């Protein structure tokens, strides 16, 4: 049989095989885990939870301010309540606003992709692991306080993802991601510019056009932590 | 079409299916090596619901504290309670409680250690130490030295790495040990590395 004839059969055959395998291996959007009306209900439910979350967080901040005022009044009456200790502890764990020099990092997905698209490559998105790496690096470089999209990052802050959704302190955040850090800006900058310490992010910047911008700041403000503080299993050693 | 041509076509189609299957399995192996968890449509709602419950509980605690502060007789107790709570979190005071420990024998990189800590925090870990060093706002992040060694708070960490966690040990262990969870992903990324998990009734962090 002629070579040309074999190729003219092989090539369309392989293509048909690839087509068939993709066709039977790909779930259509409506054949996914949830029908479209359930997806809408789920989105509505998530929106309700997020609205409630926003209200609860503002209530927490407001209550903490009221408590601080009440403590201030007690402080005038007596100095024996250990309020200076309390203030120091609050500063240590992130319950006070922090201001100072530092830097601001902007991270955003590649302009060519949308998180809502059915098929999206992880390499073109900023992922929770990218944010974790940057936050960890800033901490290691001596940052005194860090926030991501106004969410204060404290020692017990998880930065996680559910699919393409990113959660910090279990609060939804969406791109673009603004990471602010108070600390020695030159030291912080030197570490962030070290490509070996953030290999994945720099690779994404080169290959996938994700946005990664750094700006030095003479004055930056990191907000107070507005989440819950869990110490249900912790006991102090006397 | 001759019989021979039909055979060639069938073989070519099978070849096409094999190629696609191979590409798909290659991509799923890559998925196992990614550091972030894959999508679960119900997980988002669960996380949000739990988070709102926690925030509501925090509001109740704060309201109780505020009420006590407004009563001269209870004010001191409220302040002491708050001081004690924050002392537990600060890392400057020794704490104890139930939890679990993870021993990692073998190589692991800084980012995967960060991920273990993160996954534990995600399911309610309240205090964590790595090789005896508590991770707090002050101890900073995990650093990587030029030779690949891991540094925490000025100390070089060596294998075996011992991560101790105070919290709901059973819950944390089950979350970390889920199929496709952090332990699975670490085992895929570092097949030679051995992970040993032990639930503990008492862990002390000085």
CSV table of C-alpha atoms in Angstrom, one decimal:
chain,number,residue,atom,x,y,z
A,1,UNK,CA,0.0,0.0,0.0
A,2,UNK,CA,1.3,3.5,-0.8
A,3,UNK,CA,2.7,5.6,2.1
A,4,UNK,CA,0.5,8.5,1.1
A,5,UNK,CA,-2.6,6.4,1.3
A,6,UNK,CA,-1.6,5.1,4.8
A,7,UNK,CA,-1.0,8.7,6.0
A,8,UNK,CA,-4.3,9.9,4.5
A,9,UNK,CA,-6.1,7.2,6.6
A,10,UNK,CA,-3.9,7.5,9.8
A,11,UNK,CA,-4.2,11.2,10.2
A,12,UNK,CA,-8.0,11.5,10.0
A,13,UNK,CA,-8.3,8.3,12.2
A,14,UNK,CA,-6.2,9.8,15.0
A,15,UNK,CA,-8.1,13.0,14.8
A,16,UNK,CA,-11.4,11.1,15.1
A,17,UNK,CA,-10.0,9.2,18.0
A,18,UNK,CA,-8.9,12.4,19.8
A,19,UNK,CA,-12.3,14.0,19.1
A,20,UNK,CA,-14.2,10.9,20.4
A,21,UNK,CA,-12.1,10.7,23.6
A,22,UNK,CA,-12.6,14.5,24.3
A,23,UNK,CA,-16.3,14.2,23.5
A,24,UNK,CA,-17.0,11.4,25.9
A,25,UNK,CA,-14.5,12.7,28.6
A,26,UNK,CA,-15.8,16.3,28.8
A,27,UNK,CA,-18.8,17.1,31.0
A,28,UNK,CA,-21.0,19.8,29.5
A,29,UNK,CA,-21.8,22.8,31.7
A,30,UNK,CA,-25.4,21.7,32.2
A,31,UNK,CA,-24.4,18.2,32.9
A,32,UNK,CA,-22.1,19.3,35.7
A,33,UNK,CA,-22.6,18.6,39.4
A,34,UNK,CA,-25.3,21.2,39.7
A,35,UNK,CA,-28.2,22.2,37.3
A,36,UNK,CA,-28.2,25.9,36.3
A,37,UNK,CA,-31.1,26.9,38.6
A,38,UNK,CA,-29.3,25.3,41.6
A,39,UNK,CA,-26.2,27.2,40.6
A,40,UNK,CA,-28.2,30.4,40.8
A,41,UNK,CA,-29.6,29.4,44.2
A,42,UNK,CA,-26.1,28.6,45.4
A,43,UNK,CA,-24.8,32.0,44.2
A,44,UNK,CA,-27.7,33.8,45.9
A,45,UNK,CA,-27.0,31.9,49.1
A,46,UNK,CA,-23.3,32.8,49.0
A,47,UNK,CA,-24.3,36.4,48.5
A,48,UNK,CA,-26.5,36.3,51.5
A,49,UNK,CA,-23.7,34.8,53.6
A,50,UNK,CA,-21.3,37.4,52.4
A,51,UNK,CA,-23.7,40.3,53.2
A,52,UNK,CA,-24.1,38.8,56.7
A,53,UNK,CA,-20.3,38.4,57.0
A,54,UNK,CA,-19.8,42.1,56.2
A,55,UNK,CA,-22.4,43.1,58.8
A,56,UNK,CA,-20.9,40.8,61.5
A,57,UNK,CA,-17.3,42.0,60.8
A,58,UNK,CA,-18.3,45.7,61.1
A,59,UNK,CA,-20.2,44.8,64.3
A,60,UNK,CA,-17.1,43.2,65.8
A,61,UNK,CA,-14.9,46.2,65.0
A,62,UNK,CA,-17.6,48.5,66.5
A,63,UNK,CA,-17.9,46.4,69.7
A,64,UNK,CA,-14.1,46.3,70.1
A,65,UNK,CA,-14.0,50.1,69.8
A,66,UNK,CA,-16.8,50.4,72.5
A,67,UNK,CA,-14.9,48.0,74.7
A,68,UNK,CA,-11.7,50.1,74.3
A,69,UNK,CA,-13.6,53.2,75.2
A,70,UNK,CA,-15.1,51.5,78.3
A,71,UNK,CA,-11.6,50.3,79.3
A,72,UNK,CA,-10.3,53.9,78.8
A,73,UNK,CA,-12.9,55.2,81.3
A,74,UNK,CA,-11.9,52.5,83.8
A,75,UNK,CA,-8.2,53.4,83.2
A,76,UNK,CA,-8.9,57.0,84.4
A,77,UNK,CA,-10.4,55.7,87.6
A,78,UNK,CA,-7.6,53.2,88.3
A,79,UNK,CA,-4.2,52.2,86.9
A,80,UNK,CA,-4.3,48.8,88.5
A,81,UNK,CA,-6.3,47.0,85.8
A,82,UNK,CA,-3.3,46.1,83.7
A,83,UNK,CA,-4.6,48.0,80.7
A,84,UNK,CA,-1.1,48.7,79.5
A,85,UNK,CA,-0.5,44.9,79.3
A,86,UNK,CA,-3.8,44.6,77.4
A,87,UNK,CA,-2.8,47.2,74.9
A,88,UNK,CA,0.6,45.6,74.3
A,89,UNK,CA,-1.1,42.2,73.8
A,90,UNK,CA,-3.6,43.6,71.4
A,91,UNK,CA,-0.8,45.2,69.4
A,92,UNK,CA,1.1,41.9,69.3
A,93,UNK,CA,-1.8,39.9,68.0
A,94,UNK,CA,-3.1,42.4,65.4
A,95,UNK,CA,-5.9,44.1,67.2
A,96,UNK,CA,-4.6,47.6,66.7
A,97,UNK,CA,-4.1,49.5,63.5
A,98,UNK,CA,-0.5,49.7,62.3
A,99,UNK,CA,1.1,52.5,60.4
A,100,UNK,CA,4.6,53.1,59.0
A,101,UNK,CA,6.9,52.7,56.0
A,102,UNK,CA,6.6,49.6,53.9
A,103,UNK,CA,5.6,48.4,50.5
A,104,UNK,CA,2.6,47.5,48.5
A,105,UNK,CA,2.3,44.6,46.1
A,106,UNK,CA,-0.3,44.4,43.4
A,107,UNK,CA,-1.1,40.9,42.1
A,108,UNK,CA,-3.7,40.2,39.4
A,109,UNK,CA,-4.7,37.5,37.0
A,110,UNK,CA,-3.5,37.5,33.4
A,111,UNK,CA,-5.6,40.1,31.5
A,112,UNK,CA,-6.6,37.4,29.0
A,113,UNK,CA,-8.5,35.2,31.4
A,114,UNK,CA,-11.7,35.4,33.5
A,115,UNK,CA,-12.1,33.4,36.7
A,116,UNK,CA,-15.8,32.8,35.8
A,117,UNK,CA,-14.8,31.0,32.6
A,118,UNK,CA,-15.6,27.3,32.4
A,119,UNK,CA,-12.1,26.3,31.4
A,120,UNK,CA,-9.4,28.4,32.9
A,121,UNK,CA,-5.7,27.6,33.4
A,122,UNK,CA,-4.4,27.9,37.0
A,123,UNK,CA,-1.2,29.2,35.6
A,124,UNK,CA,-2.9,32.4,34.5
A,125,UNK,CA,-4.6,33.1,37.8
A,126,UNK,CA,-3.2,34.3,41.1
A,127,UNK,CA,-3.8,31.4,43.5
A,128,UNK,CA,-4.0,31.2,47.2
A,129,UNK,CA,-0.6,29.5,47.2
A,130,UNK,CA,0.9,32.6,45.5
A,131,UNK,CA,-0.6,34.9,48.2
A,132,UNK,CA,0.7,32.5,50.9
A,133,UNK,CA,4.2,32.6,49.5
A,134,UNK,CA,4.3,36.4,49.3
A,135,UNK,CA,2.9,36.8,52.8
A,136,UNK,CA,5.3,34.2,54.2
A,137,UNK,CA,8.2,35.9,52.5
A,138,UNK,CA,7.2,39.3,53.9
A,139,UNK,CA,6.9,37.8,57.4
A,140,UNK,CA,10.3,36.2,57.1
A,141,UNK,CA,11.7,39.6,56.0
A,142,UNK,CA,10.5,41.1,59.2
A,143,UNK,CA,7.2,42.8,58.2
A,144,UNK,CA,5.5,44.1,61.3
A,145,UNK,CA,2.0,43.9,59.9
A,146,UNK,CA,0.5,42.7,56.7
A,147,UNK,CA,-2.9,42.9,55.0
A,148,UNK,CA,-4.4,41.5,51.8
A,149,UNK,CA,-7.3,43.4,50.4
A,150,UNK,CA,-7.8,45.1,53.8
A,151,UNK,CA,-7.9,41.7,55.6
A,152,UNK,CA,-5.3,41.8,58.4
A,153,UNK,CA,-3.1,38.8,58.3
A,154,UNK,CA,-2.4,37.5,61.8
A,155,UNK,CA,-0.5,34.4,63.0
A,156,UNK,CA,-3.7,32.2,62.8
A,157,UNK,CA,-4.9,33.6,59.4
A,158,UNK,CA,-5.5,30.8,56.8
A,159,UNK,CA,-5.1,31.8,53.1
A,160,UNK,CA,-7.0,29.1,51.2
A,161,UNK,CA,-9.0,28.5,48.1
A,162,UNK,CA,-12.1,26.7,47.0
A,163,UNK,CA,-11.7,26.3,43.3
A,164,UNK,CA,-10.9,29.8,41.9
A,165,UNK,CA,-12.3,31.5,45.0
A,166,UNK,CA,-9.7,32.8,47.5
A,167,UNK,CA,-10.5,33.1,51.2
A,168,UNK,CA,-8.4,35.0,53.8
A,169,UNK,CA,-9.6,34.7,57.4
A,170,UNK,CA,-12.4,32.7,55.7
A,171,UNK,CA,-13.5,36.0,54.0
A,172,UNK,CA,-14.0,36.1,50.2
A,173,UNK,CA,-11.4,38.2,48.4
A,174,UNK,CA,-11.3,38.9,44.7
A,175,UNK,CA,-8.6,40.1,42.3
A,176,UNK,CA,-6.8,42.4,42.1
A,177,UNK,CA,-5.0,41.5,45.3
A,178,UNK,CA,-3.3,44.4,47.2
A,179,UNK,CA,-0.8,43.1,49.7
A,180,UNK,CA,0.4,45.8,52.1
A,181,UNK,CA,3.2,45.4,54.6
A,182,UNK,CA,4.6,47.7,57.2
A,183,UNK,CA,8.3,47.2,57.9
A,184,UNK,CA,11.8,48.1,56.6
A,185,UNK,CA,10.9,48.8,53.0
A,186,UNK,CA,14.4,48.3,51.7
A,187,UNK,CA,14.7,44.9,53.3
A,188,UNK,CA,11.2,43.9,52.2
A,189,UNK,CA,11.9,45.0,48.7
A,190,UNK,CA,15.2,43.2,48.5
A,191,UNK,CA,13.5,39.9,49.5
A,192,UNK,CA,10.5,40.3,47.2
A,193,UNK,CA,12.8,41.1,44.2
A,194,UNK,CA,14.7,37.8,44.8
A,195,UNK,CA,13.3,35.6,42.1
A,196,UNK,CA,14.6,32.4,43.8
A,197,UNK,CA,12.3,33.1,46.8
A,198,UNK,CA,9.2,33.4,44.6
A,199,UNK,CA,9.9,31.1,41.7
A,200,UNK,CA,6.3,30.3,40.8
A,201,UNK,CA,5.1,33.9,40.8
A,202,UNK,CA,8.0,35.2,38.7
A,203,UNK,CA,7.5,32.3,36.3
A,204,UNK,CA,3.8,33.1,35.9
A,205,UNK,CA,4.8,36.7,35.3
A,206,UNK,CA,7.1,35.8,32.5
A,207,UNK,CA,5.1,33.0,30.9
A,208,UNK,CA,1.5,33.9,31.7
A,209,UNK,CA,1.5,37.7,32.0
A,210,UNK,CA,0.0,37.8,35.5
A,211,UNK,CA,0.3,41.3,37.0
A,212,UNK,CA,3.0,41.6,39.7
A,213,UNK,CA,3.8,45.2,40.7
A,214,UNK,CA,5.7,46.5,43.7
A,215,UNK,CA,5.6,50.0,45.1
A,216,UNK,CA,7.6,51.4,48.1
A,217,UNK,CA,5.5,53.4,50.5
A,218,UNK,CA,6.6,56.1,53.0
A,219,UNK,CA,3.3,55.7,54.9
A,220,UNK,CA,1.0,52.7,54.8
A,221,UNK,CA,-1.8,51.7,57.1
A,222,UNK,CA,-2.7,48.1,58.0
A,223,UNK,CA,-6.2,47.8,59.4
A,224,UNK,CA,-7.1,46.1,62.6
A,225,UNK,CA,-8.0,42.4,62.5
A,226,UNK,CA,-11.8,42.1,62.3
A,227,UNK,CA,-12.4,38.4,62.6
A,228,UNK,CA,-13.0,36.1,65.6
A,229,UNK,CA,-10.3,35.0,68.0
A,230,UNK,CA,-10.4,31.3,68.9
A,231,UNK,CA,-8.8,30.0,72.1
A,232,UNK,CA,-11.2,27.2,73.0
A,233,UNK,CA,-8.5,24.5,73.3
A,234,UNK,CA,-5.7,26.7,74.6
A,235,UNK,CA,-4.9,26.9,78.3
A,236,UNK,CA,-2.3,29.2,79.9
A,237,UNK,CA,0.6,27.6,81.9
A,238,UNK,CA,0.6,29.3,85.3
B,1,UNK,CA,-13.0,0.5,1.2
B,2,UNK,CA,-10.8,-2.5,1.5
B,3,UNK,CA,-10.6,-4.5,4.7
B,4,UNK,CA,-7.0,-3.4,5.1
B,5,UNK,CA,-7.9,0.3,5.0
B,6,UNK,CA,-10.7,-0.2,7.6
B,7,UNK,CA,-8.1,-1.8,9.9
B,8,UNK,CA,-5.7,1.1,9.5
B,9,UNK,CA,-8.6,3.5,10.3
B,10,UNK,CA,-9.6,1.6,13.4
B,11,UNK,CA,-6.0,1.4,14.6
B,12,UNK,CA,-5.6,5.2,14.0
B,13,UNK,CA,-8.8,5.9,16.0
B,14,UNK,CA,-7.6,3.8,18.9
B,15,UNK,CA,-4.3,5.5,18.7
B,16,UNK,CA,-6.1,8.9,18.9
B,17,UNK,CA,-8.0,7.8,22.0
B,18,UNK,CA,-4.8,6.6,23.6
B,19,UNK,CA,-3.0,9.8,23.0
B,20,UNK,CA,-5.9,11.8,24.5
B,21,UNK,CA,-6.1,9.5,27.5
B,22,UNK,CA,-2.4,9.8,28.1
B,23,UNK,CA,-2.6,13.6,28.0
B,24,UNK,CA,-5.5,13.5,30.4
B,25,UNK,CA,-3.7,11.3,32.9
B,26,UNK,CA,-0.6,13.5,32.6
B,27,UNK,CA,-2.7,16.5,33.5
B,28,UNK,CA,-4.4,14.8,36.4
B,29,UNK,CA,-0.9,13.9,37.8
B,30,UNK,CA,-0.1,17.6,37.6
B,31,UNK,CA,-3.3,18.3,39.4
B,32,UNK,CA,-2.1,16.1,42.3
B,33,UNK,CA,1.0,18.2,42.5
B,34,UNK,CA,-0.7,21.5,42.7
B,35,UNK,CA,-0.6,23.2,46.1
B,36,UNK,CA,-4.2,24.5,46.2
B,37,UNK,CA,-7.3,22.3,46.9
B,38,UNK,CA,-9.6,21.6,44.0
B,39,UNK,CA,-13.1,23.0,43.6
B,40,UNK,CA,-16.0,21.6,45.7
B,41,UNK,CA,-19.3,23.5,45.0
B,42,UNK,CA,-20.6,22.9,48.6
B,43,UNK,CA,-17.4,23.7,50.4
B,44,UNK,CA,-17.7,27.5,49.9
B,45,UNK,CA,-21.1,27.5,51.5
B,46,UNK,CA,-19.9,25.4,54.4
B,47,UNK,CA,-16.9,27.6,55.0
B,48,UNK,CA,-19.0,30.8,54.9
B,49,UNK,CA,-21.7,29.3,57.2
B,50,UNK,CA,-19.1,28.2,59.8
B,51,UNK,CA,-17.3,31.6,59.5
B,52,UNK,CA,-20.5,33.5,60.2
B,53,UNK,CA,-21.3,31.2,63.2
B,54,UNK,CA,-17.8,32.0,64.6
B,55,UNK,CA,-18.3,35.7,64.0
B,56,UNK,CA,-21.7,35.6,65.7
B,57,UNK,CA,-20.1,33.7,68.7
B,58,UNK,CA,-17.4,36.4,68.9
B,59,UNK,CA,-20.0,39.1,68.9
B,60,UNK,CA,-21.7,37.4,71.9
B,61,UNK,CA,-18.4,37.2,73.8
B,62,UNK,CA,-17.7,40.9,73.0
B,63,UNK,CA,-21.2,42.0,74.1
B,64,UNK,CA,-20.8,40.1,77.4
B,65,UNK,CA,-17.4,41.8,77.9
B,66,UNK,CA,-18.9,45.2,77.2
B,67,UNK,CA,-21.8,44.5,79.7
B,68,UNK,CA,-19.3,43.5,82.4
B,69,UNK,CA,-17.1,46.5,81.8
B,70,UNK,CA,-20.1,48.8,82.4
B,71,UNK,CA,-20.6,47.2,85.8
B,72,UNK,CA,-17.9,48.4,88.2
B,73,UNK,CA,-17.9,45.1,90.1
B,74,UNK,CA,-17.4,42.9,87.1
B,75,UNK,CA,-15.0,45.2,85.1
B,76,UNK,CA,-11.8,43.8,86.5
B,77,UNK,CA,-12.9,40.2,85.8
B,78,UNK,CA,-13.7,41.2,82.1
B,79,UNK,CA,-10.4,42.8,81.6
B,80,UNK,CA,-8.5,39.8,83.2
B,81,UNK,CA,-10.5,37.4,80.9
B,82,UNK,CA,-9.5,39.4,77.9
B,83,UNK,CA,-5.9,39.7,78.9
B,84,UNK,CA,-5.8,35.9,79.5
B,85,UNK,CA,-7.3,35.2,76.1
B,86,UNK,CA,-4.8,37.4,74.3
B,87,UNK,CA,-1.9,36.0,76.3
B,88,UNK,CA,-2.8,32.6,74.9
B,89,UNK,CA,-2.6,33.9,71.4
B,90,UNK,CA,0.5,36.1,71.7
B,91,UNK,CA,3.1,33.4,71.9
B,92,UNK,CA,4.9,35.1,74.8
B,93,UNK,CA,3.2,32.8,77.4
B,94,UNK,CA,3.3,29.0,77.6
B,95,UNK,CA,0.2,27.2,76.6
B,96,UNK,CA,-1.1,23.6,76.6
B,97,UNK,CA,-4.0,21.7,75.2
B,98,UNK,CA,-5.1,18.7,73.1
B,99,UNK,CA,-4.2,18.4,69.5
B,100,UNK,CA,-2.0,16.4,67.2
B,101,UNK,CA,1.5,16.2,65.9
B,102,UNK,CA,2.9,15.6,62.4
B,103,UNK,CA,6.4,14.2,62.0
B,104,UNK,CA,7.9,14.7,58.5
B,105,UNK,CA,10.9,12.6,57.9
B,106,UNK,CA,12.8,13.4,54.7
B,107,UNK,CA,13.0,16.3,52.3
B,108,UNK,CA,10.3,19.0,52.1
B,109,UNK,CA,10.5,22.5,50.8
B,110,UNK,CA,9.6,25.7,52.7
B,111,UNK,CA,6.4,26.3,50.7
B,112,UNK,CA,5.0,22.8,51.6
B,113,UNK,CA,5.7,23.4,55.3
B,114,UNK,CA,3.8,26.7,55.0
B,115,UNK,CA,1.0,24.8,53.3
B,116,UNK,CA,0.8,22.3,56.2
B,117,UNK,CA,0.6,25.1,58.7
B,118,UNK,CA,-2.0,26.9,56.6
B,119,UNK,CA,-4.2,23.8,56.2
B,120,UNK,CA,-4.1,23.2,60.0
B,121,UNK,CA,-5.2,26.9,60.6
B,122,UNK,CA,-7.9,26.4,58.0
B,123,UNK,CA,-9.6,23.8,60.2
B,124,UNK,CA,-9.3,25.7,63.5
B,125,UNK,CA,-5.7,25.1,64.8
B,126,UNK,CA,-5.2,27.6,67.6
B,127,UNK,CA,-1.5,27.3,68.2
B,128,UNK,CA,1.3,25.7,66.1
B,129,UNK,CA,5.0,24.9,66.7
B,130,UNK,CA,7.5,23.7,64.2
B,131,UNK,CA,10.5,21.9,65.8
B,132,UNK,CA,9.5,23.5,69.1
B,133,UNK,CA,9.3,27.1,67.7
B,134,UNK,CA,5.8,28.6,68.0
B,135,UNK,CA,4.6,30.4,64.8
B,136,UNK,CA,3.3,33.8,65.9
B,137,UNK,CA,3.2,37.3,64.5
B,138,UNK,CA,6.7,37.9,66.0
B,139,UNK,CA,8.5,34.7,64.9
B,140,UNK,CA,7.8,35.6,61.3
B,141,UNK,CA,7.6,33.4,58.3
B,142,UNK,CA,9.5,30.4,57.2
B,143,UNK,CA,12.6,31.4,55.2
B,144,UNK,CA,14.7,29.5,52.7
B,145,UNK,CA,18.5,29.7,52.9
B,146,UNK,CA,20.6,29.5,49.7
B,147,UNK,CA,21.3,25.8,50.3
B,148,UNK,CA,17.6,25.1,50.6
B,149,UNK,CA,17.6,24.8,54.4
B,150,UNK,CA,14.5,26.1,56.2
B,151,UNK,CA,14.8,28.9,58.7
B,152,UNK,CA,12.3,30.0,61.4
B,153,UNK,CA,12.9,32.8,63.8
B,154,UNK,CA,16.7,32.6,63.2
B,155,UNK,CA,16.9,28.8,63.7
B,156,UNK,CA,17.7,26.3,61.0
B,157,UNK,CA,15.1,23.5,61.0
B,158,UNK,CA,16.3,20.0,60.3
B,159,UNK,CA,14.5,16.9,59.4
B,160,UNK,CA,12.6,15.2,61.0
B,161,UNK,CA,10.3,18.3,61.1
B,162,UNK,CA,7.9,18.1,64.0
B,163,UNK,CA,4.7,20.2,63.6
B,164,UNK,CA,2.6,20.3,66.8
B,165,UNK,CA,-0.9,21.7,66.7
B,166,UNK,CA,-3.3,22.6,69.5
B,167,UNK,CA,-6.9,22.4,68.5
B,168,UNK,CA,-9.5,19.8,67.6
B,169,UNK,CA,-6.9,17.0,66.8
B,170,UNK,CA,-9.4,14.6,65.2
B,171,UNK,CA,-10.9,17.3,63.0
B,172,UNK,CA,-7.5,18.6,61.9
B,173,UNK,CA,-6.1,15.2,61.2
B,174,UNK,CA,-9.2,14.1,59.1
B,175,UNK,CA,-9.0,17.4,57.1
B,176,UNK,CA,-5.3,17.0,56.4
B,177,UNK,CA,-5.6,13.3,55.5
B,178,UNK,CA,-8.5,13.7,53.0
B,179,UNK,CA,-8.0,12.0,49.6
B,180,UNK,CA,-6.3,14.7,47.5
B,181,UNK,CA,-5.6,16.6,50.7
B,182,UNK,CA,-2.3,18.1,51.8
B,183,UNK,CA,-0.8,14.8,53.0
B,184,UNK,CA,-1.6,13.2,49.6
B,185,UNK,CA,-0.2,16.1,47.7
B,186,UNK,CA,3.0,16.1,49.8
B,187,UNK,CA,3.4,12.4,49.2
B,188,UNK,CA,3.0,12.9,45.5
B,189,UNK,CA,5.5,15.8,45.5
B,190,UNK,CA,8.0,14.0,47.8
B,191,UNK,CA,7.5,10.3,47.4
B,192,UNK,CA,10.5,9.5,49.7
B,193,UNK,CA,9.2,11.6,52.6
B,194,UNK,CA,7.4,9.9,55.4
B,195,UNK,CA,4.6,11.5,57.3
B,196,UNK,CA,3.6,10.2,60.8
B,197,UNK,CA,0.5,11.7,62.4
B,198,UNK,CA,-0.3,11.2,66.1
B,199,UNK,CA,-3.4,12.5,68.0
B,200,UNK,CA,-2.5,13.8,71.4
B,201,UNK,CA,-4.4,14.7,74.6
B,202,UNK,CA,-1.8,17.0,75.9
B,203,UNK,CA,0.6,19.2,74.0
B,204,UNK,CA,2.7,21.9,75.8
B,205,UNK,CA,4.1,24.9,74.0
B,206,UNK,CA,6.6,27.0,76.2
